[in-house]
mmCIF file of C-alpha atoms and ligand atoms in Angstrom:
data_model
loop_
_atom_site.group_PDB
_atom_site.id
_atom_site.type_symbol
_atom_site.label_atom_id
_atom_site.label_comp_id
_atom_site.label_asym_id
_atom_site.label_seq_id
_atom_site.Cartn_x
_atom_site.Cartn_y
_atom_site.Cartn_z
ATOM 1 C CA MET A 8 23.048 -12.386 2.782
ATOM 2 C CA LYS A 9 24.515 -8.849 2.567
ATOM 3 C CA THR A 10 22.004 -6.225 1.649
ATOM 4 C CA ILE A 11 23.272 -3.193 -0.411
ATOM 5 C CA THR A 12 21.490 0.017 -0.573
ATOM 6 C CA GLY A 13 22.314 2.313 -3.490
ATOM 7 C CA SER A 14 20.824 3.919 -6.570
ATOM 8 C CA ASP A 15 22.466 1.715 -9.225
ATOM 9 C CA ILE A 16 19.867 0.504 -11.749
ATOM 10 C CA GLU A 17 22.345 -1.712 -13.645
ATOM 11 C CA ALA A 18 22.974 -3.556 -10.123
ATOM 12 C CA ALA A 19 19.198 -3.907 -9.599
ATOM 13 C CA ALA A 20 18.559 -5.031 -13.230
ATOM 14 C CA ARG A 21 21.325 -7.716 -13.018
ATOM 15 C CA LEU A 22 19.925 -9.319 -9.772
ATOM 16 C CA LEU A 23 16.364 -9.171 -11.122
ATOM 17 C CA ASN A 24 17.531 -10.755 -14.361
ATOM 18 C CA GLU A 25 19.076 -13.608 -12.241
ATOM 19 C CA GLY A 26 15.787 -14.048 -10.560
ATOM 20 C CA GLU A 27 16.463 -12.297 -7.106
ATOM 21 C CA VAL A 28 14.182 -9.940 -5.486
ATOM 22 C CA VAL A 29 15.119 -6.334 -4.939
ATOM 23 C CA ALA A 30 13.392 -3.528 -3.254
ATOM 24 C CA VAL A 31 12.383 -0.635 -5.486
ATOM 25 C CA PRO A 32 10.881 2.888 -4.893
ATOM 26 C CA THR A 33 7.481 3.637 -6.219
ATOM 27 C CA GLU A 34 5.594 6.978 -5.659
ATOM 28 C CA THR A 35 3.380 5.414 -3.273
ATOM 29 C CA VAL A 36 5.572 2.932 -1.010
ATOM 30 C CA TYR A 37 8.681 0.840 -1.428
ATOM 31 C CA GLY A 38 8.005 -2.450 -3.407
ATOM 32 C CA LEU A 39 9.609 -5.829 -3.016
ATOM 33 C CA ALA A 40 10.069 -6.693 -6.674
ATOM 34 C CA GLY A 41 10.861 -9.792 -8.768
ATOM 35 C CA ASN A 42 10.280 -10.979 -12.347
ATOM 36 C CA ALA A 43 6.511 -11.429 -12.608
ATOM 37 C CA LEU A 44 6.995 -14.078 -15.241
ATOM 38 C CA ASN A 45 9.405 -16.132 -13.251
ATOM 39 C CA THR A 46 7.659 -18.535 -10.734
ATOM 40 C CA ASP A 47 10.742 -18.680 -8.597
ATOM 41 C CA ALA A 48 11.206 -15.179 -8.260
ATOM 42 C CA VAL A 49 7.586 -14.671 -7.413
ATOM 43 C CA LEU A 50 7.949 -17.562 -4.543
ATOM 44 C CA LYS A 51 10.783 -15.574 -3.120
ATOM 45 C CA ILE A 52 8.829 -12.561 -2.736
ATOM 46 C CA TYR A 53 6.255 -14.437 -0.757
ATOM 47 C CA GLY A 54 8.816 -16.152 1.548
ATOM 48 C CA THR A 55 10.632 -12.840 2.082
ATOM 49 C CA LYS A 56 7.638 -11.117 3.362
ATOM 50 C CA ASN A 57 6.066 -14.090 4.974
ATOM 51 C CA ARG A 58 2.970 -13.466 3.025
ATOM 52 C CA PRO A 59 0.053 -16.013 2.658
ATOM 53 C CA SER A 60 0.106 -17.294 -1.009
ATOM 54 C CA PHE A 61 -3.527 -16.626 -1.479
ATOM 55 C CA ASN A 62 -3.137 -12.774 -1.398
ATOM 56 C CA PRO A 63 -2.176 -11.938 -5.035
ATOM 57 C CA LEU A 64 0.387 -9.390 -6.120
ATOM 58 C CA ILE A 65 0.369 -6.343 -8.272
ATOM 59 C CA VAL A 66 2.235 -6.566 -11.506
ATOM 60 C CA HIS A 67 4.135 -3.330 -12.397
ATOM 61 C CA VAL A 68 4.620 -2.484 -16.097
ATOM 62 C CA LYS A 69 6.135 0.390 -18.022
ATOM 63 C CA ASP A 70 3.072 1.903 -19.450
ATOM 64 C CA ALA A 71 -0.617 1.133 -20.237
ATOM 65 C CA GLY A 72 0.339 -0.100 -23.582
ATOM 66 C CA GLU A 73 1.679 -3.160 -21.877
ATOM 67 C CA PHE A 74 -1.821 -4.044 -20.227
ATOM 68 C CA GLU A 75 -2.922 -6.245 -23.207
ATOM 69 C CA LYS A 76 0.086 -8.305 -22.985
ATOM 70 C CA TYR A 77 -0.964 -9.638 -19.624
ATOM 71 C CA ALA A 78 -4.947 -8.926 -19.546
ATOM 72 C CA LYS A 79 -7.710 -9.520 -21.864
ATOM 73 C CA ASP A 80 -11.184 -8.180 -22.126
ATOM 74 C CA ILE A 81 -9.973 -4.792 -20.989
ATOM 75 C CA PRO A 82 -13.001 -2.593 -20.797
ATOM 76 C CA PRO A 83 -12.091 0.945 -22.827
ATOM 77 C CA VAL A 84 -12.649 2.983 -19.734
ATOM 78 C CA VAL A 85 -9.402 1.388 -18.323
ATOM 79 C CA TYR A 86 -7.526 3.429 -20.997
ATOM 80 C CA GLY A 87 -9.424 6.642 -20.180
ATOM 81 C CA LEU A 88 -8.555 6.245 -16.638
ATOM 82 C CA ALA A 89 -4.821 5.344 -17.340
ATOM 83 C CA GLU A 90 -4.713 8.347 -19.576
ATOM 84 C CA LYS A 91 -5.277 10.568 -16.568
ATOM 85 C CA PHE A 92 -3.769 8.396 -13.831
ATOM 86 C CA SER A 93 -0.821 6.259 -14.912
ATOM 87 C CA PRO A 94 1.936 6.555 -14.351
ATOM 88 C CA GLY A 95 0.438 6.880 -10.982
ATOM 89 C CA PRO A 96 -1.151 5.249 -7.929
ATOM 90 C CA LEU A 97 -3.911 3.273 -9.559
ATOM 91 C CA THR A 98 -3.991 -0.420 -9.951
ATOM 92 C CA PHE A 99 -6.456 -2.097 -12.468
ATOM 93 C CA VAL A 100 -7.713 -5.688 -11.800
ATOM 94 C CA LEU A 101 -8.438 -7.411 -15.202
ATOM 95 C CA PRO A 102 -8.861 -10.774 -16.391
ATOM 96 C CA LYS A 103 -5.506 -12.528 -16.725
ATOM 97 C CA LYS A 104 -3.749 -13.875 -19.793
ATOM 98 C CA GLU A 105 -1.985 -17.409 -19.497
ATOM 99 C CA ILE A 106 1.559 -15.710 -19.485
ATOM 100 C CA ILE A 107 0.995 -14.585 -15.997
ATOM 101 C CA PRO A 108 1.868 -17.435 -13.399
ATOM 102 C CA ASP A 109 -1.171 -18.487 -11.136
ATOM 103 C CA ILE A 110 1.226 -17.914 -8.083
ATOM 104 C CA VAL A 111 1.163 -14.090 -8.933
ATOM 105 C CA THR A 112 -2.625 -13.981 -8.788
ATOM 106 C CA GLY A 113 -3.112 -16.293 -5.791
ATOM 107 C CA GLY A 114 -4.596 -18.809 -8.158
ATOM 108 C CA GLY A 115 -7.312 -16.561 -9.356
ATOM 109 C CA ASP A 116 -8.040 -15.588 -12.784
ATOM 110 C CA SER A 117 -7.577 -11.959 -12.672
ATOM 111 C CA VAL A 118 -4.287 -10.034 -12.530
ATOM 112 C CA ALA A 119 -3.831 -6.477 -10.993
ATOM 113 C CA LEU A 120 -1.665 -4.061 -13.170
ATOM 114 C CA ARG A 121 -0.150 -0.652 -12.243
ATOM 115 C CA VAL A 122 2.156 1.576 -13.901
ATOM 116 C CA PRO A 123 4.436 3.104 -11.127
ATOM 117 C CA GLY A 124 5.320 6.804 -11.369
ATOM 118 C CA HIS A 125 8.739 6.946 -9.735
ATOM 119 C CA PRO A 126 11.628 7.736 -12.275
ATOM 120 C CA LEU A 127 14.096 5.058 -11.135
ATOM 121 C CA THR A 128 11.585 2.351 -11.171
ATOM 122 C CA GLN A 129 10.418 3.600 -14.653
ATOM 123 C CA LYS A 130 14.006 3.439 -15.916
ATOM 124 C CA LEU A 131 14.530 -0.121 -14.487
ATOM 125 C CA LEU A 132 11.270 -1.472 -16.231
ATOM 126 C CA ARG A 133 12.463 -0.150 -19.444
ATOM 127 C CA ARG A 134 15.869 -1.536 -18.924
ATOM 128 C CA ILE A 135 14.719 -5.158 -17.904
ATOM 129 C CA GLY A 136 11.917 -5.684 -20.376
ATOM 130 C CA PHE A 137 9.803 -7.937 -18.190
ATOM 131 C CA PRO A 138 7.167 -6.833 -15.628
ATOM 132 C CA LEU A 139 7.666 -6.590 -11.827
ATOM 133 C CA ALA A 140 5.498 -8.396 -9.283
ATOM 134 C CA ALA A 141 5.852 -6.176 -6.185
ATOM 135 C CA PRO A 142 3.924 -6.065 -2.893
ATOM 136 C CA SER A 143 4.933 -3.478 -0.350
ATOM 137 C CA ALA A 144 8.368 -4.063 0.940
ATOM 138 C CA ASN A 145 7.301 -4.867 4.628
ATOM 139 C CA PRO A 146 7.049 -8.043 6.549
ATOM 140 C CA SER A 147 3.312 -9.087 6.133
ATOM 141 C CA GLY A 148 1.048 -7.207 8.497
ATOM 142 C CA TYR A 149 3.516 -4.476 9.382
ATOM 143 C CA ILE A 150 3.573 -0.701 8.504
ATOM 144 C CA SER A 151 4.733 -0.111 4.771
ATOM 145 C CA PRO A 152 8.063 1.414 4.111
ATOM 146 C CA VAL A 153 8.504 4.927 2.423
ATOM 147 C CA THR A 154 12.234 5.284 2.561
ATOM 148 C CA ALA A 155 15.123 2.884 1.892
ATOM 149 C CA ARG A 156 15.891 3.165 5.561
ATOM 150 C CA HIS A 157 12.693 1.730 6.459
ATOM 151 C CA VAL A 158 13.139 -1.260 4.101
ATOM 152 C CA GLU A 159 16.667 -1.866 5.624
ATOM 153 C CA GLU A 160 15.258 -1.996 9.215
ATOM 154 C CA GLN A 161 13.104 -4.979 8.246
ATOM 155 C CA LEU A 162 14.615 -6.721 5.356
ATOM 156 C CA SER A 163 18.252 -6.227 5.791
ATOM 157 C CA GLY A 164 20.058 -9.659 5.376
ATOM 158 C CA LYS A 165 17.010 -10.994 3.492
ATOM 159 C CA ILE A 166 17.570 -9.274 0.170
ATOM 160 C CA PRO A 167 20.655 -8.511 -2.005
ATOM 161 C CA TYR A 168 19.713 -4.779 -3.052
ATOM 162 C CA ILE A 169 17.624 -1.873 -2.136
ATOM 163 C CA LEU A 170 17.227 0.496 -4.885
ATOM 164 C CA ASP A 171 17.162 4.071 -3.104
ATOM 165 C CA GLY A 172 14.859 6.593 -4.586
ATOM 166 C CA GLY A 173 14.387 8.831 -1.522
ATOM 167 C CA ARG A 174 11.130 9.178 0.194
ATOM 168 C CA CYS A 175 7.983 8.282 -1.621
ATOM 169 C CA GLU A 176 5.765 11.072 -2.681
ATOM 170 C CA VAL A 177 2.287 9.713 -2.106
ATOM 171 C CA GLY A 178 2.819 7.907 0.972
ATOM 172 C CA VAL A 179 -0.009 5.457 0.940
ATOM 173 C CA GLU A 180 -0.426 2.631 -1.579
ATOM 174 C CA SER A 181 -2.266 2.700 -4.847
ATOM 175 C CA THR A 182 -6.015 2.513 -5.154
ATOM 176 C CA VAL A 183 -6.967 -0.834 -6.397
ATOM 177 C CA ILE A 184 -10.152 -1.042 -8.909
ATOM 178 C CA ALA A 185 -11.902 -3.747 -10.671
ATOM 179 C CA PHE A 186 -14.903 -3.559 -13.023
ATOM 180 C CA ASN A 187 -18.512 -4.935 -12.925
ATOM 181 C CA GLU A 188 -20.297 -6.270 -16.021
ATOM 182 C CA LYS A 189 -21.474 -2.849 -16.950
ATOM 183 C CA GLU A 190 -17.814 -1.711 -16.922
ATOM 184 C CA GLU A 191 -18.165 0.352 -13.895
ATOM 185 C CA PRO A 192 -15.147 0.695 -11.442
ATOM 186 C CA LEU A 193 -15.529 -0.676 -8.015
ATOM 187 C CA ILE A 194 -12.945 0.294 -5.505
ATOM 188 C CA LEU A 195 -11.432 -2.735 -3.809
ATOM 189 C CA ARG A 196 -8.885 -0.765 -1.771
ATOM 190 C CA PRO A 197 -8.840 2.999 -1.198
ATOM 191 C CA GLY A 198 -5.354 4.723 -1.915
ATOM 192 C CA GLY A 199 -3.564 7.307 -3.707
ATOM 193 C CA ILE A 200 -6.133 8.154 -6.295
ATOM 194 C CA SER A 201 -9.402 9.300 -4.444
ATOM 195 C CA PHE A 202 -12.907 8.194 -5.204
ATOM 196 C CA GLU A 203 -13.595 11.909 -6.278
ATOM 197 C CA GLN A 204 -10.887 11.802 -8.932
ATOM 198 C CA ILE A 205 -12.151 8.448 -10.509
ATOM 199 C CA ALA A 206 -15.488 10.097 -10.517
ATOM 200 C CA GLU A 207 -14.242 12.733 -12.940
ATOM 201 C CA VAL A 208 -13.762 10.155 -15.476
ATOM 202 C CA CYS A 209 -16.544 7.673 -14.790
ATOM 203 C CA SER A 210 -20.075 8.729 -14.033
ATOM 204 C CA VAL A 211 -20.679 5.772 -11.844
ATOM 205 C CA VAL A 212 -18.158 4.561 -9.409
ATOM 206 C CA HIS A 213 -18.830 1.933 -6.535
ATOM 207 C CA PRO A 214 -17.130 3.424 -3.511
ATOM 208 C CA TYR A 215 -14.792 1.168 -1.137
ATOM 209 C CA LYS A 216 -16.776 -0.923 1.398
ATOM 210 C CA SER A 217 -14.670 -2.167 4.414
ATOM 211 C CA THR A 218 -17.212 -5.197 4.710
ATOM 212 C CA GLY A 219 -18.459 -7.631 1.995
ATOM 213 C CA ASP A 220 -17.174 -9.282 -0.860
ATOM 214 C CA HIS A 221 -16.279 -6.304 -2.778
ATOM 215 C CA ARG A 222 -12.744 -5.695 -1.569
ATOM 216 C CA SER A 223 -9.274 -7.024 -2.166
ATOM 217 C CA PRO A 224 -8.073 -10.442 -0.704
ATOM 218 C CA GLY A 225 -5.498 -8.226 1.115
ATOM 219 C CA GLN A 226 -8.126 -6.172 2.675
ATOM 220 C CA LEU A 227 -9.359 -9.034 4.816
ATOM 221 C CA LYS A 228 -6.793 -9.319 7.603
ATOM 222 C CA SER A 229 -5.589 -6.842 10.100
ATOM 223 C CA HIS A 230 -2.692 -5.029 8.596
ATOM 224 C CA TYR A 231 -0.265 -2.025 8.802
ATOM 225 C CA ALA A 232 -0.057 -2.845 12.568
ATOM 226 C CA PRO A 233 2.727 -1.243 14.655
ATOM 227 C CA GLY A 234 4.186 -3.277 17.572
ATOM 228 C CA ILE A 235 2.256 -1.472 20.396
ATOM 229 C CA PRO A 236 -1.642 -1.509 20.354
ATOM 230 C CA LEU A 237 -3.231 1.133 18.321
ATOM 231 C CA HIS A 238 -6.605 2.714 19.015
ATOM 232 C CA PHE A 239 -8.467 4.595 16.378
ATOM 233 C CA GLY A 240 -11.387 7.191 16.682
ATOM 234 C CA LYS A 241 -12.468 10.399 18.111
ATOM 235 C CA MET A 242 -9.494 11.693 20.118
ATOM 236 C CA GLU A 243 -11.337 13.219 23.011
ATOM 237 C CA GLU A 244 -12.888 9.794 23.522
ATOM 238 C CA LEU A 245 -9.592 8.024 23.252
ATOM 239 C CA LEU A 246 -7.764 10.259 25.645
ATOM 240 C CA GLU A 247 -10.517 9.880 28.323
ATOM 241 C CA LYS A 248 -10.694 5.892 27.702
ATOM 242 C CA TYR A 249 -6.931 5.714 28.001
ATOM 243 C CA ALA A 250 -6.301 8.380 30.538
ATOM 244 C CA ALA A 251 -3.988 6.158 32.679
ATOM 245 C CA GLU A 252 -1.692 4.687 29.828
ATOM 246 C CA ARG A 253 1.542 6.256 28.769
ATOM 247 C CA LYS A 254 0.352 7.548 25.340
ATOM 248 C CA ALA A 255 1.625 8.336 21.926
ATOM 249 C CA VAL A 256 -0.884 10.522 20.112
ATOM 250 C CA LEU A 257 -1.335 10.662 16.222
ATOM 251 C CA SER A 258 -3.543 13.684 15.163
ATOM 252 C CA PHE A 259 -4.531 15.187 11.946
ATOM 253 C CA THR A 260 -4.033 19.070 12.451
ATOM 254 C CA GLN A 261 -3.673 19.984 16.198
ATOM 255 C CA ALA A 262 -1.735 19.098 19.347
ATOM 256 C CA TYR A 263 -3.489 17.668 22.241
ATOM 257 C CA THR A 264 -2.823 18.288 25.879
ATOM 258 C CA ALA A 265 -3.471 15.530 28.297
ATOM 259 C CA GLY A 266 -1.801 13.606 31.013
ATOM 260 C CA ASN A 267 0.765 10.806 30.084
ATOM 261 C CA ILE A 268 1.282 12.026 26.428
ATOM 262 C CA ILE A 269 4.991 10.928 25.887
ATOM 263 C CA ALA A 270 4.992 11.556 22.044
ATOM 264 C CA GLN A 271 3.003 13.095 19.543
ATOM 265 C CA GLU A 272 2.893 13.246 15.657
ATOM 266 C CA ILE A 273 0.624 15.895 13.620
ATOM 267 C CA LEU A 274 0.073 14.717 10.287
ATOM 268 C CA SER A 275 -0.729 18.077 8.601
ATOM 269 C CA PRO A 276 -1.061 21.344 10.664
ATOM 270 C CA ALA A 277 -2.451 22.812 7.414
ATOM 271 C CA ALA A 278 -5.093 20.203 7.145
ATOM 272 C CA ASP A 279 -3.591 19.024 3.782
ATOM 273 C CA LEU A 280 -4.662 15.334 3.183
ATOM 274 C CA HIS A 281 -1.732 14.796 0.728
ATOM 275 C CA GLU A 282 0.782 16.008 3.348
ATOM 276 C CA ALA A 283 -1.076 13.703 5.886
ATOM 277 C CA ALA A 284 -0.880 10.724 3.657
ATOM 278 C CA ARG A 285 3.023 11.434 3.235
ATOM 279 C CA ASN A 286 3.522 11.584 6.695
ATOM 280 C CA LEU A 287 1.381 8.876 7.905
ATOM 281 C CA PHE A 288 3.569 5.779 7.949
ATOM 282 C CA PRO A 289 6.833 7.544 9.131
ATOM 283 C CA ALA A 290 4.653 9.118 11.968
ATOM 284 C CA MET A 291 3.223 5.390 12.975
ATOM 285 C CA ARG A 292 6.892 4.180 12.904
ATOM 286 C CA LYS A 293 8.209 6.889 15.323
ATOM 287 C CA LEU A 294 5.264 6.579 17.597
ATOM 288 C CA ASP A 295 5.819 2.830 17.710
ATOM 289 C CA ALA A 296 9.305 3.442 18.710
ATOM 290 C CA SER A 297 8.410 6.042 21.392
ATOM 291 C CA GLY A 298 8.288 3.858 24.438
ATOM 292 C CA ALA A 299 4.565 4.589 24.779
ATOM 293 C CA GLU A 300 2.229 1.656 25.757
ATOM 294 C CA VAL A 301 -0.639 2.605 23.407
ATOM 295 C CA ILE A 302 -0.982 4.794 20.300
ATOM 296 C CA LEU A 303 -4.177 6.768 19.946
ATOM 297 C CA ALA A 304 -4.923 7.764 16.445
ATOM 298 C CA GLU A 305 -7.523 10.326 15.217
ATOM 299 C CA LYS A 306 -10.104 9.799 12.685
ATOM 300 C CA LEU A 307 -9.489 12.130 9.552
ATOM 301 C CA PRO A 308 -12.164 13.528 7.368
ATOM 302 C CA GLY A 309 -13.620 10.779 5.135
ATOM 303 C CA GLU A 310 -13.054 12.515 1.760
ATOM 304 C CA GLY A 311 -10.164 12.456 -0.696
ATOM 305 C CA LEU A 312 -7.181 10.787 0.674
ATOM 306 C CA GLY A 313 -8.619 10.806 3.999
ATOM 307 C CA VAL A 314 -10.376 7.736 3.034
ATOM 308 C CA ALA A 315 -7.239 5.726 2.373
ATOM 309 C CA ILE A 316 -5.606 7.127 5.629
ATOM 310 C CA ASN A 317 -8.629 6.021 7.654
ATOM 311 C CA ASP A 318 -8.703 2.538 6.159
ATOM 312 C CA ARG A 319 -4.804 2.041 7.112
ATOM 313 C CA LEU A 320 -5.446 3.224 10.654
ATOM 314 C CA GLU A 321 -8.518 1.172 11.089
ATOM 315 C CA ARG A 322 -6.766 -1.958 9.984
ATOM 316 C CA ALA A 323 -3.668 -0.974 12.133
ATOM 317 C CA ALA A 324 -6.173 -0.813 15.059
ATOM 318 C CA VAL A 325 -6.715 -3.322 17.752
ATOM 319 C CA LYS A 326 -9.917 -5.091 17.092
ATOM 320 C CA GLU A 327 -11.455 -4.222 20.495
ATOM 321 C CA ASP A 328 -14.040 -7.139 20.669
ATOM 322 C CA LYS A 329 -11.726 -9.926 19.701
ATOM 323 C CA ALA A 330 -8.552 -8.615 21.655
ATOM 324 C CA ASP A 331 -10.344 -7.842 24.874
ATOM 325 C CA PRO A 332 -13.479 -9.943 24.954
ATOM 326 C CA GLY A 333 -15.962 -8.806 27.521
ATOM 327 C CA SER A 334 -14.350 -5.549 28.645
ATOM 328 C CA ASN A 335 -15.726 -2.060 28.284
ATOM 329 C CA LYS A 336 -19.493 -3.385 28.283
HETATM 330 O O1 TXA B 12 1.042 1.197 -4.202
HETATM 331 C C1 TXA B 12 1.004 -0.121 -4.316
HETATM 332 O O2 TXA B 12 0.037 -0.598 -4.617
HETATM 333 C C2 TXA B 12 2.104 -0.810 -3.725
HETATM 334 C C3 TXA B 12 3.458 -0.436 -4.587
HETATM 335 C C4 TXA B 12 4.594 -1.280 -4.320
HETATM 336 O O3 TXA B 12 3.036 -0.666 -5.949
HETATM 337 N N1 TXA B 12 1.912 -2.135 -3.781
HETATM 338 C C5 TXA B 12 1.054 -2.766 -2.715
HETATM 339 O O4 TXA B 12 1.052 -4.100 -2.846
HETATM 340 O O5 TXA B 12 0.431 -2.108 -1.985
HETATM 341 P P1 TXA B 12 0.381 -5.089 -1.665
HETATM 342 O O6 TXA B 12 0.756 -6.448 -2.156
HETATM 343 O O7 TXA B 12 0.946 -4.723 -0.339
HETATM 344 O O8 TXA B 12 -1.112 -4.919 -1.911
HETATM 345 C C6 TXA B 12 -1.756 -5.226 -3.262
HETATM 346 C C7 TXA B 12 -3.216 -5.308 -2.810
HETATM 347 C C8 TXA B 12 -3.585 -6.351 -1.829
HETATM 348 O O9 TXA B 12 -4.879 -5.927 -1.042
HETATM 349 C C9 TXA B 12 -4.128 -7.553 -2.836
HETATM 350 O O10 TXA B 12 -5.068 -8.318 -2.310
HETATM 351 C C10 TXA B 12 -4.684 -6.716 -3.961
HETATM 352 O O11 TXA B 12 -3.738 -5.530 -4.082
HETATM 353 N N2 TXA B 12 -4.709 -7.316 -5.350
HETATM 354 C C11 TXA B 12 -3.674 -7.943 -5.929
HETATM 355 N N3 TXA B 12 -3.933 -8.666 -6.972
HETATM 356 C C12 TXA B 12 -5.362 -8.711 -7.032
HETATM 357 C C13 TXA B 12 -6.357 -9.340 -7.805
HETATM 358 N N4 TXA B 12 -6.072 -10.034 -8.833
HETATM 359 N N5 TXA B 12 -7.478 -9.079 -7.416
HETATM 360 C C14 TXA B 12 -7.908 -8.366 -6.443
HETATM 361 N N6 TXA B 12 -7.027 -7.935 -5.614
HETATM 362 C C15 TXA B 12 -5.758 -7.963 -5.869
HETATM 363 MG MG1 MG B 13 0.982 -4.121 1.696
#
């Protein structure tokens, strides 16, 4: 299949109407979109990404007024949050209505809904009149794309069209939240809206926990992994431990000097977590292609967008105990 990249909303709309999948820009990362109400289109998304079908997809809608078409028993606080953060990088997990095919939700009875903020995709949603199921437009397990070029590099030949909306503003995926019986939000995946921002609207917010049941199915597996091993932690310790390897270094604010560093990316010299989030995935891609043997990635402050960045790096990292049993004891 020939893949065309362009900014023609009509072309994208026509393909989506025909049940095809198309890469679309959002303010977080590029999505691999198909008609959420068309089972065959949704199956194509899973196939193209090589994604396990138990991992549910986010359904993108044009505004929060659409939520009640696809979800029921919506807690009023959803509208308070949506007023502040939608369109934007916040996804709501709500009890699903029949109209959403089971394949979209991995067989589960809840649906994840989000209003994307990118103007091209907003226009597209208004043009087509159906919601778009869209996971990030990367092969399952690899780094998420934040430019049309990144999508081309991995999905060229597999999809007919990439709607090019430039580089994504936020750079990490949306925050996914669900609600408990007291209608308090639980963060299932940290992302572009921070815990602190949600806490401005809700007096009780249950923070993200990387272990336990309270997380998204997609948070269970290793993810975001580059081709070469990535190690995550305190940089001084990592540099000592991997002194002999040809290294690529991913740091927050400062350059490091040590032997065998062949490539280095600084996420934000000014220590701005928004800038760091925007630079994260492109930096990981560059270092992956640098010819280094390992990537050493520094842990960022655990506040604001730092929580989402640390989550992505942690899940990109080699699981030391499993990958290398018995060593370093
Ligand atoms: O920013 C984003 O969220 C991007 C853009 C394209 O919108 N999308 C994205 O989709 O990151 P994906 O499929 O890569 O990640 C969706 C996450 C997964 O962790 C998935 O398990 C979770 O949302 N999720 C989806 N539906 C869910 C549901 N019904 N209940 C719990 N978690 C759900
Ligand atoms: Mg993803």
